[in-house]
CSV table of C-alpha atoms in Angstrom, one decimal:
chain,number,residue,atom,x,y,z
A,1,MET,CA,-46.8,-12.2,-26.7
A,2,SER,CA,-45.5,-8.7,-25.9
A,3,SER,CA,-42.2,-7.0,-26.7
A,4,ALA,CA,-39.7,-6.0,-24.0
A,5,LEU,CA,-37.1,-3.3,-23.7
A,6,VAL,CA,-34.2,-3.6,-21.2
A,7,LEU,CA,-32.5,-0.4,-20.1
A,8,GLY,CA,-29.2,-0.5,-18.3
A,9,SER,CA,-28.3,-3.9,-19.7
A,10,THR,CA,-24.6,-3.4,-19.3
A,11,GLY,CA,-25.0,-3.2,-15.5
A,12,LEU,CA,-25.2,-5.9,-12.8
A,13,CYS,CA,-29.0,-6.1,-12.6
A,14,GLY,CA,-29.7,-5.0,-16.2
A,15,SER,CA,-27.5,-7.7,-17.7
A,16,ALA,CA,-29.3,-10.3,-15.6
A,17,ILE,CA,-32.7,-9.0,-16.7
A,18,LEU,CA,-31.6,-9.2,-20.3
A,19,LYS,CA,-30.5,-12.8,-19.8
A,20,TYR,CA,-33.9,-13.9,-18.5
A,21,ALA,CA,-35.9,-11.7,-20.8
A,22,GLN,CA,-34.3,-13.2,-23.9
A,23,ALA,CA,-34.9,-16.7,-22.5
A,24,SER,CA,-38.5,-16.0,-21.7
A,25,ASP,CA,-41.4,-17.4,-23.8
A,26,SER,CA,-43.4,-14.3,-22.8
A,27,PHE,CA,-41.7,-11.9,-25.1
A,28,SER,CA,-41.8,-11.9,-28.9
A,29,LYS,CA,-39.0,-9.4,-29.1
A,30,VAL,CA,-36.3,-8.0,-26.8
A,31,THR,CA,-34.5,-4.7,-27.4
A,32,THR,CA,-31.7,-2.9,-25.6
A,33,VAL,CA,-30.5,0.7,-25.7
A,34,THR,CA,-26.9,1.1,-24.6
A,35,ARG,CA,-23.8,3.3,-25.1
A,36,ARG,CA,-21.9,0.3,-26.4
A,37,LYS,CA,-22.8,-3.1,-27.9
A,38,VAL,CA,-23.6,-5.8,-25.4
A,39,ASP,CA,-21.5,-9.0,-26.0
A,40,GLY,CA,-22.8,-12.5,-25.6
A,41,VAL,CA,-26.5,-11.9,-26.2
A,42,ASP,CA,-28.8,-13.9,-28.5
A,43,ALA,CA,-28.8,-12.9,-32.1
A,44,GLY,CA,-32.5,-12.2,-31.9
A,45,VAL,CA,-32.0,-9.3,-29.5
A,46,GLU,CA,-32.2,-5.9,-31.2
A,47,GLN,CA,-29.4,-3.7,-29.9
A,48,ILE,CA,-29.8,0.1,-30.3
A,49,VAL,CA,-26.4,1.7,-29.7
A,50,GLU,CA,-26.3,5.4,-28.9
A,51,PRO,CA,-23.1,6.6,-27.1
A,52,ASP,CA,-24.9,9.7,-25.8
A,53,SER,CA,-27.6,8.8,-23.2
A,54,ALA,CA,-29.1,12.2,-23.6
A,55,ASN,CA,-30.5,10.9,-26.9
A,56,TRP,CA,-31.9,7.6,-25.6
A,57,SER,CA,-35.4,8.9,-25.1
A,58,LYS,CA,-35.6,9.7,-28.8
A,59,THR,CA,-34.5,6.2,-29.8
A,60,LEU,CA,-36.8,4.1,-27.7
A,61,PRO,CA,-38.8,1.6,-29.7
A,62,GLU,CA,-42.4,0.8,-28.9
A,63,SER,CA,-42.4,-1.9,-26.3
A,64,GLN,CA,-45.2,-3.1,-24.0
A,65,VAL,CA,-42.9,-4.1,-21.1
A,66,VAL,CA,-39.9,-1.9,-20.1
A,67,PHE,CA,-37.3,-2.8,-17.5
A,68,SER,CA,-34.8,-0.3,-16.1
A,69,GLY,CA,-31.7,-1.3,-14.3
A,70,ILE,CA,-30.0,2.1,-14.9
A,71,GLY,CA,-27.9,3.3,-12.0
A,72,THR,CA,-24.4,4.4,-11.1
A,73,THR,CA,-22.5,5.4,-7.9
A,74,ARG,CA,-21.4,8.7,-6.7
A,75,ALA,CA,-17.7,7.7,-7.1
A,76,ALA,CA,-18.3,6.7,-10.8
A,77,ALA,CA,-20.3,9.8,-11.6
A,78,GLY,CA,-17.9,12.2,-9.8
A,79,SER,CA,-20.4,13.8,-7.5
A,80,PHE,CA,-23.9,13.2,-6.1
A,81,ALA,CA,-25.3,15.9,-8.4
A,82,GLU,CA,-24.0,14.0,-11.4
A,83,GLN,CA,-25.3,10.7,-10.0
A,84,TYR,CA,-28.7,12.3,-9.6
A,85,LYS,CA,-28.7,13.1,-13.3
A,86,ILE,CA,-28.4,9.4,-14.1
A,87,ASP,CA,-30.2,7.6,-11.4
A,88,HIS,CA,-33.1,10.0,-11.2
A,89,ASP,CA,-33.3,12.3,-14.2
A,90,LEU,CA,-32.3,9.9,-17.0
A,91,ASN,CA,-34.5,7.2,-15.5
A,92,LEU,CA,-37.5,9.4,-15.3
A,93,GLU,CA,-37.0,10.8,-18.8
A,94,LEU,CA,-36.9,7.3,-20.2
A,95,ALA,CA,-39.9,6.2,-18.2
A,96,LYS,CA,-41.9,9.2,-19.6
A,97,ALA,CA,-40.7,8.3,-23.2
A,98,ALA,CA,-41.7,4.7,-22.6
A,99,LYS,CA,-45.2,5.7,-21.5
A,100,ALA,CA,-45.6,8.0,-24.5
A,101,ASN,CA,-44.6,5.0,-26.7
A,102,GLY,CA,-47.3,2.9,-25.3
A,103,ALA,CA,-45.6,0.8,-22.6
A,104,THR,CA,-48.1,-0.7,-20.2
A,105,THR,CA,-45.7,-2.4,-17.8
A,106,TYR,CA,-42.7,-0.7,-16.2
A,107,VAL,CA,-40.2,-2.5,-13.9
A,108,LEU,CA,-37.7,-0.3,-12.0
A,109,VAL,CA,-34.8,-1.5,-10.0
A,110,SER,CA,-34.7,0.7,-6.9
A,111,SER,CA,-33.2,0.1,-3.5
A,112,THR,CA,-34.2,-1.2,-0.1
A,113,GLY,CA,-35.0,1.8,2.2
A,114,ALA,CA,-35.9,4.1,-0.7
A,115,SER,CA,-38.1,6.9,0.5
A,116,ALA,CA,-38.6,10.5,-0.6
A,117,SER,CA,-38.5,11.5,3.1
A,118,SER,CA,-35.2,9.7,3.9
A,119,PHE,CA,-32.4,11.9,5.4
A,120,LEU,CA,-29.9,9.9,3.3
A,121,PRO,CA,-29.4,11.5,-0.1
A,122,TYR,CA,-29.1,8.3,-2.0
A,123,LEU,CA,-32.3,6.7,-0.5
A,124,ARG,CA,-34.2,10.0,-0.9
A,125,MET,CA,-33.2,10.1,-4.6
A,126,LYS,CA,-34.4,6.6,-5.1
A,127,GLY,CA,-37.7,7.3,-3.3
A,128,GLU,CA,-38.3,10.4,-5.4
A,129,LEU,CA,-37.8,8.4,-8.6
A,130,ASP,CA,-40.2,5.7,-7.3
A,131,ASP,CA,-42.9,8.3,-6.6
A,132,ALA,CA,-42.4,10.0,-10.0
A,133,VAL,CA,-42.7,6.7,-11.9
A,134,LYS,CA,-45.8,5.9,-9.9
A,135,ASP,CA,-47.3,9.2,-11.0
A,136,LEU,CA,-46.9,8.2,-14.6
A,137,ASP,CA,-49.7,5.7,-14.0
A,138,PHE,CA,-48.6,2.7,-16.1
A,139,GLU,CA,-51.1,-0.1,-16.2
A,140,LYS,CA,-48.6,-2.1,-14.2
A,141,THR,CA,-45.7,-0.6,-12.2
A,142,ILE,CA,-43.3,-2.8,-10.4
A,143,ILE,CA,-40.7,-1.2,-8.1
A,144,LEU,CA,-38.0,-3.7,-7.0
A,145,ARG,CA,-36.2,-2.8,-3.8
A,146,PRO,CA,-33.3,-5.2,-3.5
A,147,GLY,CA,-30.9,-5.4,-0.5
A,148,PRO,CA,-27.2,-5.2,-1.0
A,149,LEU,CA,-26.3,-6.4,-4.5
A,150,LEU,CA,-23.9,-9.3,-4.9
A,151,GLY,CA,-22.2,-10.5,-8.1
A,152,ASP,CA,-19.3,-9.6,-10.4
A,153,ARG,CA,-19.3,-6.0,-11.4
A,154,THR,CA,-17.8,-4.5,-14.6
A,155,LYS,CA,-14.3,-3.1,-14.5
A,156,GLU,CA,-15.7,0.4,-14.6
A,157,PHE,CA,-17.7,0.0,-11.4
A,158,LYS,CA,-16.6,2.2,-8.5
A,159,GLY,CA,-18.2,1.9,-5.1
A,160,GLN,CA,-16.8,2.6,-1.7
A,161,GLY,CA,-16.7,-0.5,0.6
A,162,GLU,CA,-17.7,-2.7,-2.3
A,163,GLY,CA,-15.3,-5.5,-1.4
A,164,THR,CA,-16.1,-5.6,2.3
A,165,LEU,CA,-19.9,-5.4,1.7
A,166,ARG,CA,-19.8,-8.1,-0.9
A,167,ALA,CA,-17.8,-10.4,1.4
A,168,ILE,CA,-20.2,-9.9,4.3
A,169,GLY,CA,-23.2,-10.1,2.0
A,170,THR,CA,-22.0,-13.3,0.4
A,171,TRP,CA,-21.6,-14.9,3.8
A,172,LEU,CA,-25.1,-13.9,4.9
A,173,HIS,CA,-26.8,-14.6,1.6
A,174,ARG,CA,-29.8,-16.9,2.3
A,175,SER,CA,-28.6,-17.6,5.8
A,176,ALA,CA,-30.7,-17.4,9.0
A,177,PHE,CA,-29.1,-14.0,9.6
A,178,GLN,CA,-29.7,-12.5,6.1
A,179,ARG,CA,-32.1,-9.9,7.5
A,180,LEU,CA,-29.2,-8.3,9.4
A,181,LEU,CA,-27.9,-7.0,6.1
A,182,SER,CA,-31.4,-6.4,4.6
A,183,TYR,CA,-31.4,-9.6,2.6
A,184,PRO,CA,-28.4,-9.4,0.2
A,185,ILE,CA,-29.2,-10.7,-3.2
A,186,TYR,CA,-27.3,-11.5,-6.4
A,187,GLY,CA,-27.8,-9.4,-9.5
A,188,ASP,CA,-28.8,-12.6,-11.3
A,189,GLU,CA,-31.5,-13.2,-8.8
A,190,VAL,CA,-32.9,-9.7,-9.3
A,191,GLY,CA,-33.0,-10.3,-13.1
A,192,LYS,CA,-34.8,-13.6,-12.7
A,193,ALA,CA,-37.3,-12.1,-10.3
A,194,ALA,CA,-37.9,-9.0,-12.5
A,195,VAL,CA,-38.9,-11.0,-15.5
A,196,LYS,CA,-41.0,-13.4,-13.5
A,197,LEU,CA,-42.9,-10.6,-11.7
A,198,ALA,CA,-43.4,-8.7,-14.9
A,199,THR,CA,-45.1,-11.6,-16.5
A,200,THR,CA,-47.1,-12.9,-13.5
A,201,LEU,CA,-48.3,-9.9,-11.4
A,202,GLY,CA,-51.6,-8.2,-12.3
A,203,PRO,CA,-52.2,-4.6,-13.0
A,204,GLY,CA,-51.5,-2.0,-10.4
A,205,TYR,CA,-48.6,-0.5,-8.4
A,206,HIS,CA,-46.4,-3.1,-6.8
A,207,ILE,CA,-43.5,-2.5,-4.4
A,208,ILE,CA,-41.4,-5.6,-3.9
A,209,ASP,CA,-39.3,-5.4,-0.8
A,210,ALA,CA,-35.9,-7.1,-0.4
A,211,LYS,CA,-37.3,-10.2,1.4
A,212,ASP,CA,-40.1,-10.8,-1.2
A,213,LEU,CA,-37.7,-10.1,-4.1
A,214,LEU,CA,-35.4,-12.8,-2.9
A,215,ALA,CA,-38.3,-15.2,-2.6
A,216,ALA,CA,-39.5,-14.3,-6.1
A,217,SER,CA,-36.2,-15.5,-7.5
A,218,ASP,CA,-36.8,-19.0,-6.2
A,219,PRO,CA,-37.7,-21.6,-8.8
């Protein structure tokens, strides 16, 4: 069995990844690195608490499989420039540190529509990160591109239109019309699919689009 590291485990997708990783028989050990302690996790999960994320790359343990659900919003970060530092720069720094520590599998939660050539800053940022992680050449790289995310957010979450989008997404979820909103998906489904794909896909570079990600969360 291999060891797993979950980054961003206080967020919507990261917390779900942690939930399924700690329940999986595929991992002998699960570790998190967070700004604050995560409540309600198994006693066997090792929690590394470092309030300053700038120091996270120095604290990463050796882990064969690394999941990253790190991400924020422009509103929460204060500006797009500050969001970029987290969504792109921090993610890439940690991916590089994981590779240096011997990680062979890297699973990244990206976004549907991500492309380095997109005219939308958010999708361009996500695409740039996807490409940069690909260039690190892990034995297995899995890029998850979910549609609109559904589920309960933390109190700190700030996102424009969140209530309206969630209401529409919940209504369309797994309906005949789900493609109209790019296959909305619950964070819990992303977590389930992430762990499943990490342990079943073979080596190589895999991009899992919104439709296939939703299917991968099925039993």
